[in-house]
Amino acid sequence: MREQTTHSVRRCARPIELVHDTPVKQAVVCLHGYSGYPGELALPAKRLFDAGFDVFVPRYPGHGTNGTDFLHTTRFDWIGEAERTYLEKASIYEQVSLVGHSMGGAIAVMLAHRHGVSRAVLYAPALSIPSLSLPLVTLLGVFVKKKSRPWEADSRFTFFDDRDPDDDAYMGKEYWSWHYFRQLRQLALIQREAVALLPNTQTDVLVFTGGLDTTVSSHAGSMVAEIGAGKNRWVHLEQATHMIPYDIDDISREKAMDETVAWLSRS
């Protein structure tokens, strides 16, 4: 569907495009998470650009504007924008790799399977979310559009994107202060499909999980390593949270960035 926004896109949520002045052969498409925004992947985008890749981070419809827009989108819109971006770049570059965070990691698995992507990197991919029950969010979504939940900004996180000073507070108010049950159902369906595709996904995948991640279980990492059909590697970062691309722990974050570049730069 064509997105009908009821508010402008926040600065932190604008799509990222890092393109070299002279043509290069390889590109990377980075996919953000559920209720997230492109700026969350600004650091890996910059590191990959510095390593010689052209890098693109699309924004899913309903993300980075407001909660009303979010409620009017589904997984087909989110996956569709990710796939449109991948196919557009695949028509230009000799090789396009994928990087995905959280839900973006699950979408990356789906695109990798559909299009025979050679390599991918997944940060805390939404393949195992203990708190997410498809039957429960389906039932709740019949009766309730959204329910408030506590959220507070955490100043320990460092942002690496181009943003306005109030972007984090605004995103928290519109997205992270609510349980959107119909949208959570969409996330659960993405998770289910991605897991089902893993055994037949030939992509070589580097997957990271965090020991302090309260959203995605480390089982997501073992699933990719053991079930995926490619030559896969799982790195568990004991001090990392769910927000690996801009994590509180500098050592975990930098290790993930270094290994991302190395994995996608292999000849």
XYZ file of N, CA and C in Angstrom:
801
model
N 0.832 -1.190 0.000
C 0.000 0.000 0.000
C 0.874 1.251 0.000
N 0.358 2.383 -0.511
C 1.060 3.653 -0.426
C 0.790 4.236 0.953
N 1.864 4.592 1.651
C 1.704 5.068 3.021
C 0.990 6.417 3.060
N -0.003 6.507 3.926
C -0.712 7.757 4.152
C -0.317 8.269 5.536
N 0.686 9.108 5.596
C 1.156 9.595 6.885
C 0.301 10.758 7.364
N 0.103 10.819 8.669
C -0.640 11.924 9.259
C 0.301 12.877 9.995
N 1.594 12.681 9.817
C 2.583 13.554 10.439
C 3.881 13.399 9.666
N 4.748 14.384 9.757
C 6.027 14.293 9.065
C 6.911 13.216 9.692
N 7.849 12.721 8.907
C 8.780 11.708 9.380
C 9.820 12.367 10.276
N 10.038 11.795 11.430
C 11.043 12.330 12.345
C 12.428 12.250 11.714
N 13.275 13.179 12.100
C 14.607 13.247 11.503
C 15.391 11.952 11.683
N 15.319 11.354 12.857
C 16.052 10.117 13.121
C 15.544 8.954 12.276
N 14.325 9.088 11.750
C 13.690 7.991 11.022
C 13.797 8.128 9.508
N 14.436 9.155 9.043
C 14.580 9.313 7.598
C 15.484 8.208 7.041
N 15.159 7.689 5.874
C 16.017 6.646 5.284
C 17.457 7.125 5.143
N 18.374 6.195 5.318
C 19.807 6.493 5.202
C 20.316 5.959 3.870
N 21.029 6.796 3.136
C 21.678 6.373 1.903
C 23.110 6.898 1.919
N 24.064 5.981 1.957
C 25.482 6.330 1.947
C 26.081 5.756 0.667
N 26.392 6.633 -0.274
C 26.837 6.212 -1.602
C 28.161 6.883 -1.936
N 29.119 6.098 -2.382
C 30.436 6.627 -2.731
C 30.374 7.461 -4.014
N 31.320 8.362 -4.145
C 31.374 9.223 -5.323
C 31.685 8.427 -6.589
N 32.503 7.400 -6.441
C 32.799 6.532 -7.581
C 32.056 5.213 -7.398
N 31.620 4.576 -8.490
C 30.811 3.355 -8.376
C 31.535 2.224 -7.652
N 30.798 1.485 -6.835
C 31.300 0.287 -6.170
C 30.417 -0.887 -6.573
N 30.913 -2.091 -6.347
C 30.204 -3.284 -6.793
C 29.282 -3.877 -5.732
N 29.535 -3.542 -4.453
C 28.790 -4.180 -3.370
C 28.004 -3.166 -2.550
N 26.816 -3.572 -2.174
C 25.970 -2.740 -1.332
C 25.416 -3.570 -0.182
N 24.944 -2.875 0.834
C 24.297 -3.518 1.982
C 22.984 -2.803 2.250
N 21.925 -3.569 2.424
C 20.632 -3.032 2.856
C 20.449 -3.412 4.318
N 20.243 -2.415 5.165
C 20.075 -2.630 6.607
C 18.614 -2.424 6.986
N 18.076 -3.341 7.784
C 16.649 -3.345 8.110
C 16.445 -3.172 9.607
N 15.701 -2.147 9.978
C 15.485 -1.847 11.394
C 14.365 -2.711 11.982
N 14.103 -2.525 13.257
C 13.187 -3.391 13.976
C 11.767 -2.865 14.086
N 10.950 -3.640 14.760
C 9.545 -3.324 15.031
C 9.457 -2.055 15.866
N 8.686 -1.096 15.404
C 8.503 0.216 16.037
C 9.816 1.002 16.124
N 10.813 0.583 15.349
C 12.101 1.263 15.333
C 12.195 2.260 14.196
N 13.425 2.551 13.789
C 13.641 3.582 12.768
C 15.040 3.420 12.183
N 15.298 3.947 10.993
C 16.592 3.750 10.336
C 17.797 4.195 11.157
N 17.656 5.275 11.916
C 18.793 5.787 12.686
C 19.383 4.792 13.669
N 18.608 3.781 14.063
C 19.151 2.769 14.969
C 20.281 1.979 14.317
N 20.356 1.997 13.004
C 21.395 1.267 12.277
C 22.416 2.216 11.659
N 22.481 3.439 12.157
C 23.414 4.427 11.616
C 24.869 4.005 11.809
N 25.197 3.397 12.942
C 26.595 3.021 13.194
C 27.068 1.910 12.259
N 26.366 0.768 12.175
C 26.827 -0.226 11.200
C 26.808 0.307 9.773
N 25.871 1.179 9.445
C 25.837 1.764 8.104
C 27.114 2.551 7.833
N 27.523 3.350 8.796
C 28.740 4.158 8.623
C 29.976 3.272 8.531
N 30.052 2.264 9.388
C 31.229 1.383 9.370
C 31.323 0.637 8.037
N 30.200 0.191 7.526
C 30.209 -0.525 6.257
C 30.533 0.418 5.089
N 30.045 1.638 5.164
C 30.386 2.624 4.137
C 31.886 2.895 4.145
N 32.456 3.062 5.329
C 33.890 3.301 5.445
C 34.697 2.117 4.923
N 34.108 0.916 4.973
C 34.783 -0.290 4.494
C 34.632 -0.480 2.985
N 33.892 0.425 2.320
C 33.811 0.372 0.863
C 32.466 -0.004 0.279
N 31.464 -0.240 1.118
C 30.127 -0.583 0.631
C 29.272 0.673 0.461
N 28.366 0.649 -0.490
C 27.259 1.598 -0.477
C 26.187 1.000 0.443
N 25.537 1.842 1.242
C 24.644 1.341 2.284
C 23.308 2.064 2.235
N 22.238 1.284 2.429
C 20.879 1.820 2.366
C 20.062 1.291 3.542
N 19.395 2.192 4.238
C 18.544 1.808 5.370
C 17.150 2.381 5.132
N 16.210 1.575 4.654
C 14.856 2.083 4.405
C 14.058 2.240 5.695
N 13.004 3.012 5.616
C 12.053 3.172 6.724
C 10.769 2.455 6.358
N 10.296 1.599 7.249
C 9.031 0.912 6.991
C 7.862 1.891 7.123
N 6.811 1.719 6.325
C 5.600 2.518 6.513
C 5.076 2.400 7.954
N 4.567 3.507 8.472
C 4.028 3.516 9.829
C 5.064 3.713 10.911
N 6.315 3.730 10.541
C 7.410 3.888 11.507
C 8.001 5.293 11.399
N 8.292 5.864 12.558
C 8.956 7.161 12.580
C 8.061 8.353 12.328
N 6.743 8.138 12.309
C 5.812 9.260 12.160
C 4.958 9.397 13.419
N 3.973 8.496 13.578
C 3.201 8.478 14.830
C 2.436 7.170 14.966
N 1.837 6.989 16.134
C 1.136 5.748 16.431
C -0.073 5.507 15.550
N -0.742 6.567 15.111
C -1.896 6.399 14.231
C -1.473 5.784 12.904
N -0.380 6.276 12.341
C 0.144 5.687 11.110
C 0.516 4.220 11.328
N 1.148 3.958 12.451
C 1.586 2.595 12.768
C 0.400 1.629 12.759
N -0.716 2.061 13.336
C -1.907 1.223 13.422
C -2.504 0.894 12.053
N -2.191 1.683 11.055
C -2.765 1.473 9.730
C -1.832 0.711 8.794
N -0.785 0.112 9.337
C 0.117 -0.685 8.505
C 0.184 -2.122 9.024
N 0.666 -3.012 8.159
C 0.782 -4.425 8.505
C 2.153 -4.942 8.083
N 2.375 -6.211 8.337
C 3.652 -6.838 7.955
C 3.889 -6.760 6.455
N 2.824 -6.760 5.662
C 2.988 -6.698 4.210
C 3.598 -5.365 3.788
N 3.248 -4.297 4.486
C 3.849 -2.996 4.214
C 5.317 -2.985 4.619
N 5.620 -3.525 5.783
C 6.991 -3.504 6.288
C 7.906 -4.375 5.431
N 7.465 -5.614 5.194
C 8.255 -6.525 4.361
C 8.345 -5.982 2.937
N 7.246 -5.419 2.464
C 7.215 -4.899 1.105
C 8.231 -3.797 0.875
N 8.380 -2.879 1.825
C 9.354 -1.807 1.674
C 10.775 -2.349 1.734
N 11.013 -3.309 2.621
C 12.334 -3.932 2.694
C 12.666 -4.639 1.385
N 11.706 -5.372 0.847
C 11.947 -6.117 -0.388
C 12.100 -5.174 -1.581
N 11.306 -4.126 -1.629
C 11.436 -3.155 -2.716
C 12.843 -2.568 -2.743
N 13.349 -2.206 -1.564
C 14.692 -1.632 -1.488
C 15.737 -2.652 -1.918
N 15.612 -3.883 -1.423
C 16.589 -4.909 -1.800
C 16.591 -5.132 -3.314
N 15.432 -5.307 -3.908
C 15.364 -5.601 -5.339
C 15.886 -4.435 -6.175
N 15.602 -3.229 -5.740
C 16.110 -2.055 -6.455
C 17.633 -2.053 -6.457
N 18.239 -2.334 -5.303
C 19.705 -2.330 -5.217
C 20.299 -3.549 -5.915
N 19.623 -4.675 -5.865
C 20.114 -5.884 -6.532
C 20.151 -5.717 -8.043
N 19.350 -4.803 -8.572
C 19.358 -4.545 -10.017
C 20.511 -3.637 -10.426
N 21.186 -3.065 -9.447
C 22.264 -2.108 -9.721
C 23.640 -2.676 -9.379
N 23.719 -3.360 -8.223
C 25.010 -3.820 -7.712
C 25.229 -5.295 -8.016
N 26.513 -5.686 -8.090
C 26.843 -7.086 -8.334
C 26.441 -7.967 -7.157
N 26.570 -7.442 -5.942
C 26.197 -8.206 -4.753
C 25.570 -7.280 -3.717
N 24.459 -7.725 -3.141
C 23.799 -6.977 -2.074
C 23.635 -7.892 -0.877
N 24.197 -7.485 0.251
C 24.065 -8.234 1.499
C 23.009 -7.574 2.375
N 22.613 -8.281 3.434
C 21.585 -7.788 4.341
C 22.104 -7.710 5.763
N 21.689 -6.669 6.458
C 21.890 -6.549 7.903
C 20.520 -6.294 8.504
N 20.164 -7.015 9.563
C 18.861 -6.823 10.177
C 18.929 -6.820 11.683
N 18.191 -5.905 12.299
C 18.100 -5.845 13.760
C 16.690 -6.210 14.199
N 16.575 -7.152 15.138
C 15.300 -7.540 15.733
C 14.317 -7.993 14.651
N 13.172 -7.324 14.490
C 12.261 -7.726 13.426
C 12.933 -7.643 12.064
N 13.821 -6.674 11.903
C 14.560 -6.569 10.658
C 15.405 -7.796 10.392
N 15.857 -8.463 11.453
C 16.595 -9.704 11.284
C 15.718 -10.817 10.749
N 14.486 -10.887 11.250
C 13.547 -11.896 10.749
C 13.170 -11.604 9.295
N 12.946 -10.336 8.976
C 12.642 -9.979 7.595
C 13.827 -10.292 6.692
N 15.037 -10.080 7.195
C 16.235 -10.406 6.416
C 16.287 -11.890 6.080
N 15.891 -12.741 7.016
C 15.851 -14.188 6.745
C 14.868 -14.467 5.609
N 13.720 -13.824 5.649
C 12.704 -14.037 4.613
C 13.219 -13.603 3.237
N 13.854 -12.431 3.169
C 14.372 -11.945 1.894
C 15.548 -12.787 1.421
N 16.382 -13.218 2.362
C 17.522 -14.062 1.999
C 17.049 -15.358 1.354
N 15.979 -15.931 1.915
C 15.429 -17.170 1.380
C 14.806 -16.936 -0.002
N 14.063 -15.855 -0.146
C 13.359 -15.587 -1.402
C 14.317 -15.286 -2.558
N 15.421 -14.603 -2.242
C 16.240 -14.036 -3.314
C 17.670 -14.571 -3.352
N 17.959 -15.593 -2.567
C 19.275 -16.214 -2.628
C 20.406 -15.282 -2.244
N 20.202 -14.491 -1.208
C 21.235 -13.574 -0.724
C 22.440 -14.380 -0.227
N 23.640 -13.920 -0.553
C 24.843 -14.668 -0.192
C 25.177 -14.556 1.289
N 25.087 -13.331 1.835
C 25.531 -13.104 3.213
C 24.572 -12.181 3.952
N 24.484 -12.399 5.246
C 23.646 -11.549 6.086
C 24.220 -11.489 7.491
N 23.919 -10.398 8.178
C 24.268 -10.236 9.594
C 22.992 -9.895 10.340
N 22.742 -10.605 11.427
C 21.523 -10.404 12.215
C 21.889 -10.018 13.641
N 21.331 -8.913 14.113
C 21.497 -8.486 15.503
C 20.209 -8.816 16.255
N 20.307 -9.687 17.253
C 19.145 -10.044 18.077
C 17.898 -10.261 17.220
N 17.957 -11.177 16.254
C 16.823 -11.338 15.330
C 15.576 -11.845 16.022
N 14.434 -11.354 15.589
C 13.150 -11.702 16.208
C 12.697 -13.092 15.774
N 13.471 -14.091 16.165
C 13.154 -15.482 15.851
C 12.731 -16.253 17.094
N 13.007 -15.686 18.255
C 12.627 -16.313 19.518
C 12.341 -15.214 20.535
N 11.049 -14.918 20.724
C 10.624 -13.865 21.654
C 9.705 -14.509 22.688
N 10.223 -14.876 23.840
C 9.424 -15.619 24.827
C 8.128 -14.934 25.236
N 8.116 -13.601 25.263
C 6.928 -12.886 25.730
C 5.867 -12.703 24.645
N 6.172 -13.122 23.408
C 5.257 -12.885 22.299
C 4.475 -14.149 21.970
N 3.190 -14.130 22.263
C 2.304 -15.271 22.008
C 1.330 -14.911 20.899
N 1.396 -15.623 19.775
C 0.500 -15.328 18.657
C -0.972 -15.476 19.044
N -1.384 -16.557 19.720
C -2.803 -16.657 20.109
C -3.252 -15.519 21.016
N -2.374 -15.121 21.950
C -2.758 -14.074 22.901
C -2.908 -12.727 22.214
N -1.909 -12.310 21.414
C -2.009 -10.995 20.780
C -3.114 -10.980 19.729
N -3.410 -12.138 19.132
C -4.539 -12.217 18.196
C -5.847 -11.963 18.925
N -6.020 -12.603 20.076
C -7.231 -12.422 20.872
C -7.351 -10.987 21.381
N -6.274 -10.460 21.944
C -6.319 -9.106 22.482
C -6.590 -8.080 21.385
N -6.042 -8.326 20.191
C -6.232 -7.396 19.095
C -7.666 -7.278 18.626
N -8.474 -8.280 18.917
C -9.894 -8.227 18.559
C -10.619 -7.166 19.384
N -10.169 -7.003 20.621
C -10.896 -6.140 21.553
C -10.193 -4.820 21.857
N -8.859 -4.802 21.742
C -8.096 -3.628 22.177
C -7.087 -3.243 21.104
N -7.104 -1.973 20.679
C -6.109 -1.524 19.705
C -4.752 -1.341 20.364
N -4.760 -0.689 21.533
C -3.491 -0.441 22.201
C -3.704 -0.304 23.702
N -2.639 -0.579 24.429
C -2.659 -0.458 25.876
C -1.362 0.193 26.315
N -1.443 1.131 27.245
C -0.244 1.847 27.678
C 0.699 0.930 28.439
N 1.959 1.239 28.359
C 2.979 0.510 29.103
C 4.042 1.517 29.537
N 4.789 1.226 30.601
C 5.795 2.182 31.068
C 6.994 2.247 30.112
N 7.450 3.459 29.874
C 8.674 3.661 29.094
C 9.370 4.905 29.594
N 10.695 4.808 29.743
C 11.505 5.963 30.117
C 12.749 5.983 29.257
N 13.171 7.163 28.877
C 14.412 7.298 28.113
C 15.585 6.838 28.971
N 16.568 6.230 28.344
C 17.763 5.744 29.037
C 18.971 6.481 28.469
N 19.513 7.386 29.256
C 20.602 8.243 28.786
C 21.911 7.498 28.583
N 21.968 6.229 28.978
C 23.207 5.465 28.788
C 23.433 5.100 27.328
N 22.382 5.103 26.529
C 22.531 4.774 25.116
C 23.049 5.983 24.346
N 23.985 5.722 23.446
C 24.548 6.757 22.583
C 23.980 6.594 21.178
N 23.480 7.677 20.604
C 22.925 7.615 19.258
C 23.974 8.061 18.243
N 23.964 7.433 17.080
C 24.964 7.704 16.061
C 24.353 8.283 14.794
N 23.070 8.599 14.850
C 22.374 9.102 13.672
C 22.261 10.628 13.695
N 21.665 11.145 12.640
C 21.372 12.573 12.532
C 19.951 12.762 13.046
N 19.774 13.534 14.132
C 18.459 13.601 14.782
C 18.222 14.963 15.409
N 16.964 15.215 15.698
C 16.590 16.382 16.482
C 16.633 16.010 17.959
N 16.854 16.999 18.842
C 17.025 16.696 20.269
C 15.855 15.966 20.905
N 14.647 16.172 20.403
C 13.471 15.564 21.029
C 12.999 14.295 20.327
N 13.789 13.775 19.376
C 13.343 12.595 18.623
C 13.096 11.389 19.527
N 13.987 11.127 20.463
C 13.839 9.948 21.311
C 12.576 10.044 22.162
N 12.352 11.210 22.750
C 11.151 11.402 23.574
C 9.890 11.266 22.738
N 9.917 11.797 21.525
C 8.747 11.704 20.661
C 8.472 10.253 20.286
N 9.509 9.529 19.866
C 9.330 8.129 19.496
C 8.838 7.316 20.689
N 9.350 7.618 21.866
C 8.887 6.923 23.066
C 7.419 7.160 23.328
N 6.979 8.398 23.150
C 5.579 8.745 23.389
C 4.654 8.069 22.381
N 5.060 8.019 21.125
C 4.191 7.504 20.068
C 4.228 5.982 19.924
N 5.357 5.367 20.210
C 5.527 3.940 19.925
C 5.806 3.100 21.170
N 6.798 3.468 21.943
C 7.290 2.569 22.986
C 6.523 2.667 24.286
N 5.592 3.594 24.363
C 4.729 3.713 25.545
C 3.429 2.932 25.390
N 3.349 2.107 24.332
C 2.106 1.396 24.041
C 2.372 -0.035 23.592
N 1.463 -0.932 23.948
C 1.369 -2.244 23.324
C 0.326 -2.124 22.219
N 0.743 -2.261 20.969
C -0.178 -2.250 19.836
C -0.444 -3.709 19.459
N -1.547 -4.260 19.910
C -1.748 -5.706 19.824
C -1.889 -6.208 18.385
N -2.553 -5.457 17.540
C -2.684 -5.908 16.150
C -1.327 -5.892 15.443
N -0.509 -4.919 15.781
C 0.819 -4.868 15.189
C 1.732 -5.941 15.790
N 1.543 -6.242 17.071
C 2.309 -7.340 17.667
C 1.952 -8.669 17.012
N 0.710 -8.813 16.618
C 0.328 -10.013 15.880
C 1.080 -10.098 14.554
N 1.244 -8.959 13.895
C 2.009 -8.938 12.648
C 3.457 -9.360 12.888
N 4.033 -8.885 13.980
C 5.395 -9.287 14.342
C 5.466 -10.787 14.601
N 4.491 -11.320 15.315
C 4.475 -12.755 15.612
C 4.377 -13.591 14.334
N 3.628 -13.105 13.365
C 3.507 -13.825 12.095
C 4.807 -13.763 11.296
N 5.503 -12.643 11.352
C 6.817 -12.540 10.716
C 7.785 -13.522 11.366
N 7.773 -13.555 12.693
C 8.641 -14.491 13.415
C 8.380 -15.924 12.984
N 7.113 -16.312 12.928
C 6.752 -17.682 12.582
C 7.220 -18.046 11.170
N 7.016 -17.132 10.235
C 7.415 -17.430 8.859
C 8.927 -17.519 8.713
N 9.642 -16.608 9.363
C 11.102 -16.629 9.262
C 11.681 -17.911 9.841
N 11.175 -18.341 10.976
C 11.656 -19.589 11.590
C 11.397 -20.771 10.667
N 10.235 -20.795 10.033
C 9.891 -21.894 9.130
C 10.812 -21.937 7.913
N 11.332 -20.781 7.505
C 12.183 -20.709 6.318
C 13.647 -21.032 6.604
N 14.047 -20.943 7.859
C 15.461 -21.126 8.212
C 16.075 -22.409 7.652
N 15.449 -23.558 7.777
C 16.102 -24.783 7.314
C 16.409 -24.801 5.829
N 15.727 -23.981 5.053
C 15.944 -23.949 3.611
C 16.592 -22.657 3.142
N 17.200 -21.924 4.065
C 17.870 -20.668 3.735
C 19.366 -20.917 3.619
N 19.911 -20.775 2.409
C 21.304 -21.112 2.123
C 22.281 -19.985 2.460
N 21.788 -18.859 2.836
C 22.621 -17.690 3.122
C 23.609 -17.962 4.249
N 24.835 -17.448 4.111
C 25.815 -17.503 5.198
C 25.494 -16.368 6.173
N 25.151 -16.732 7.401
C 24.636 -15.758 8.362
C 25.544 -15.652 9.579
N 25.865 -14.414 9.942
C 26.500 -14.106 11.221
C 25.411 -13.555 12.125
N 25.185 -14.187 13.273
C 24.101 -13.761 14.156
C 24.653 -13.422 15.532
N 24.180 -12.315 16.099
C 24.572 -11.864 17.430
C 23.369 -11.930 18.368
N 23.597 -12.360 19.590
C 22.606 -12.259 20.657
C 23.257 -11.613 21.868
N 22.426 -11.082 22.762
C 22.937 -10.385 23.938
C 22.536 -11.060 25.234
N 23.484 -11.160 26.141
C 23.203 -11.779 27.436
C 22.260 -10.967 28.298
N 22.136 -9.660 28.039
C 21.242 -8.789 28.801
C 19.991 -8.405 28.004
N 19.748 -9.134 26.936
C 18.586 -8.876 26.092
C 17.339 -9.432 26.770
N 16.374 -8.558 27.063
C 15.133 -8.985 27.712
C 13.998 -9.178 26.707
N 14.305 -9.044 25.428
C 13.285 -9.198 24.385
C 13.478 -10.486 23.596
N 14.645 -10.649 22.995
C 14.942 -11.815 22.159
C 15.831 -12.788 22.925
N 15.409 -14.035 22.957
C 16.169 -15.077 23.645
C 17.417 -15.436 22.848
N 18.457 -15.875 23.555
C 19.672 -16.348 22.885
C 19.388 -17.577 22.026
N 18.236 -18.203 22.228
C 17.848 -19.337 21.391
C 17.794 -18.932 19.918
N 17.560 -17.653 19.651
C 17.556 -17.180 18.264
C 18.902 -17.436 17.610
N 19.976 -17.260 18.370
C 21.304 -17.492 17.833
C 21.572 -18.956 17.556
N 21.196 -19.808 18.503
C 21.432 -21.244 18.303
C 20.575 -21.779 17.166
N 19.380 -21.209 16.985
C 18.524 -21.632 15.875
C 19.202 -21.370 14.537
N 19.725 -20.160 14.374
C 20.383 -19.813 13.119
C 21.598 -20.706 12.887
N 22.389 -20.903 13.942
C 23.615 -21.691 13.813
C 23.335 -23.155 13.513
N 22.269 -23.693 14.104
C 22.028 -25.127 13.998
C 21.023 -25.516 12.916
N 20.070 -24.630 12.630
C 19.006 -24.969 11.688
C 19.254 -24.390 10.309
N 19.821 -23.188 10.242
C 20.053 -22.540 8.960
C 20.935 -23.386 8.065
N 20.675 -23.341 6.764
C 21.371 -24.218 5.820
C 22.681 -23.631 5.307
N 22.977 -22.377 5.648
C 24.226 -21.769 5.203
C 25.376 -22.075 6.143
N 26.528 -21.458 5.850
C 27.688 -21.557 6.737
C 27.560 -20.423 7.753
N 26.989 -20.760 8.888
C 26.574 -19.733 9.830
C 27.480 -19.673 11.053
N 27.465 -18.515 11.700
C 28.258 -18.315 12.925
C 27.422 -17.542 13.926
N 27.458 -17.988 15.178
C 26.708 -17.344 16.256
C 27.684 -16.746 17.258
N 27.511 -15.457 17.568
C 28.326 -14.768 18.568
C 27.399 -14.287 19.678
N 27.611 -14.794 20.883
C 26.808 -14.358 22.029
C 27.615 -13.358 22.841
N 27.083 -12.155 22.986
C 27.749 -11.069 23.708
C 27.123 -10.952 25.099
N 27.825 -11.423 26.088
C 27.248 -11.521 27.439
C 26.788 -10.184 28.003
N 27.464 -9.104 27.667
C 27.138 -7.795 28.245
C 26.271 -6.933 27.322
N 25.789 -7.512 26.240
C 24.981 -6.737 25.287
C 23.506 -6.783 25.640
N 22.805 -5.686 25.334
C 21.356 -5.622 25.469
C 20.724 -5.991 24.123
N 19.449 -5.705 23.992
C 18.779 -5.932 22.710
C 19.254 -4.947 21.646
N 19.766 -3.807 22.075
C 20.103 -2.715 21.163
C 21.552 -2.793 20.698
N 21.956 -3.909 20.177
C 23.352 -4.159 19.825
C 23.945 -3.087 18.908
N 23.241 -2.571 17.887
C 23.879 -1.583 16.999
C 24.192 -0.242 17.649
N 23.632 0.026 18.826
C 24.005 1.252 19.548
C 24.024 0.971 21.051
N 24.658 -0.127 21.406
C 24.556 -0.643 22.760
C 25.255 0.212 23.803
N 24.828 0.030 25.051
C 25.454 0.693 26.191
C 26.890 0.231 26.358
N 27.113 -1.070 26.205
C 28.443 -1.644 26.415
C 29.307 -1.420 25.173
N 30.308 -0.573 25.316
C 31.151 -0.225 24.174
C 31.853 -1.440 23.588
N 32.320 -2.332 24.442
C 33.081 -3.491 23.971
C 32.196 -4.401 23.116
N 30.992 -4.666 23.601
C 30.059 -5.514 22.842
C 29.703 -4.871 21.513
N 29.390 -3.588 21.556
C 28.990 -2.878 20.342
C 30.121 -2.877 19.314
N 31.328 -2.573 19.762
C 32.446 -2.495 18.827
C 32.819 -3.864 18.276
N 32.704 -4.889 19.090
C 32.965 -6.242 18.597
C 31.969 -6.603 17.501
N 30.705 -6.275 17.734
C 29.680 -6.560 16.732
C 29.953 -5.795 15.438
N 30.362 -4.534 15.548
C 30.632 -3.743 14.351
C 31.832 -4.299 13.582
N 32.900 -4.625 14.300
C 34.101 -5.154 13.644
C 33.801 -6.469 12.929
N 33.059 -7.333 13.584
C 32.780 -8.636 12.989
C 31.770 -8.527 11.845
N 30.888 -7.543 11.923
C 29.964 -7.290 10.812
C 30.730 -6.948 9.544
N 31.645 -6.005 9.668
C 32.441 -5.582 8.515
C 33.268 -6.745 7.977
N 33.892 -7.487 8.864
C 34.720 -8.622 8.441
C 33.903 -9.689 7.724
N 32.707 -9.977 8.244
C 31.848 -11.029 7.653
C 31.398 -10.656 6.239
N 31.005 -9.412 6.060
C 30.493 -8.982 4.766
C 31.595 -8.633 3.779
N 32.828 -8.494 4.271
C 33.960 -8.155 3.415
C 34.726 -9.375 2.920
N 34.331 -10.554 3.377
C 35.066 -11.764 2.979
C 35.037 -11.930 1.469
N 36.152 -12.401 0.925
C 36.215 -12.640 -0.519
C 35.685 -14.043 -0.846
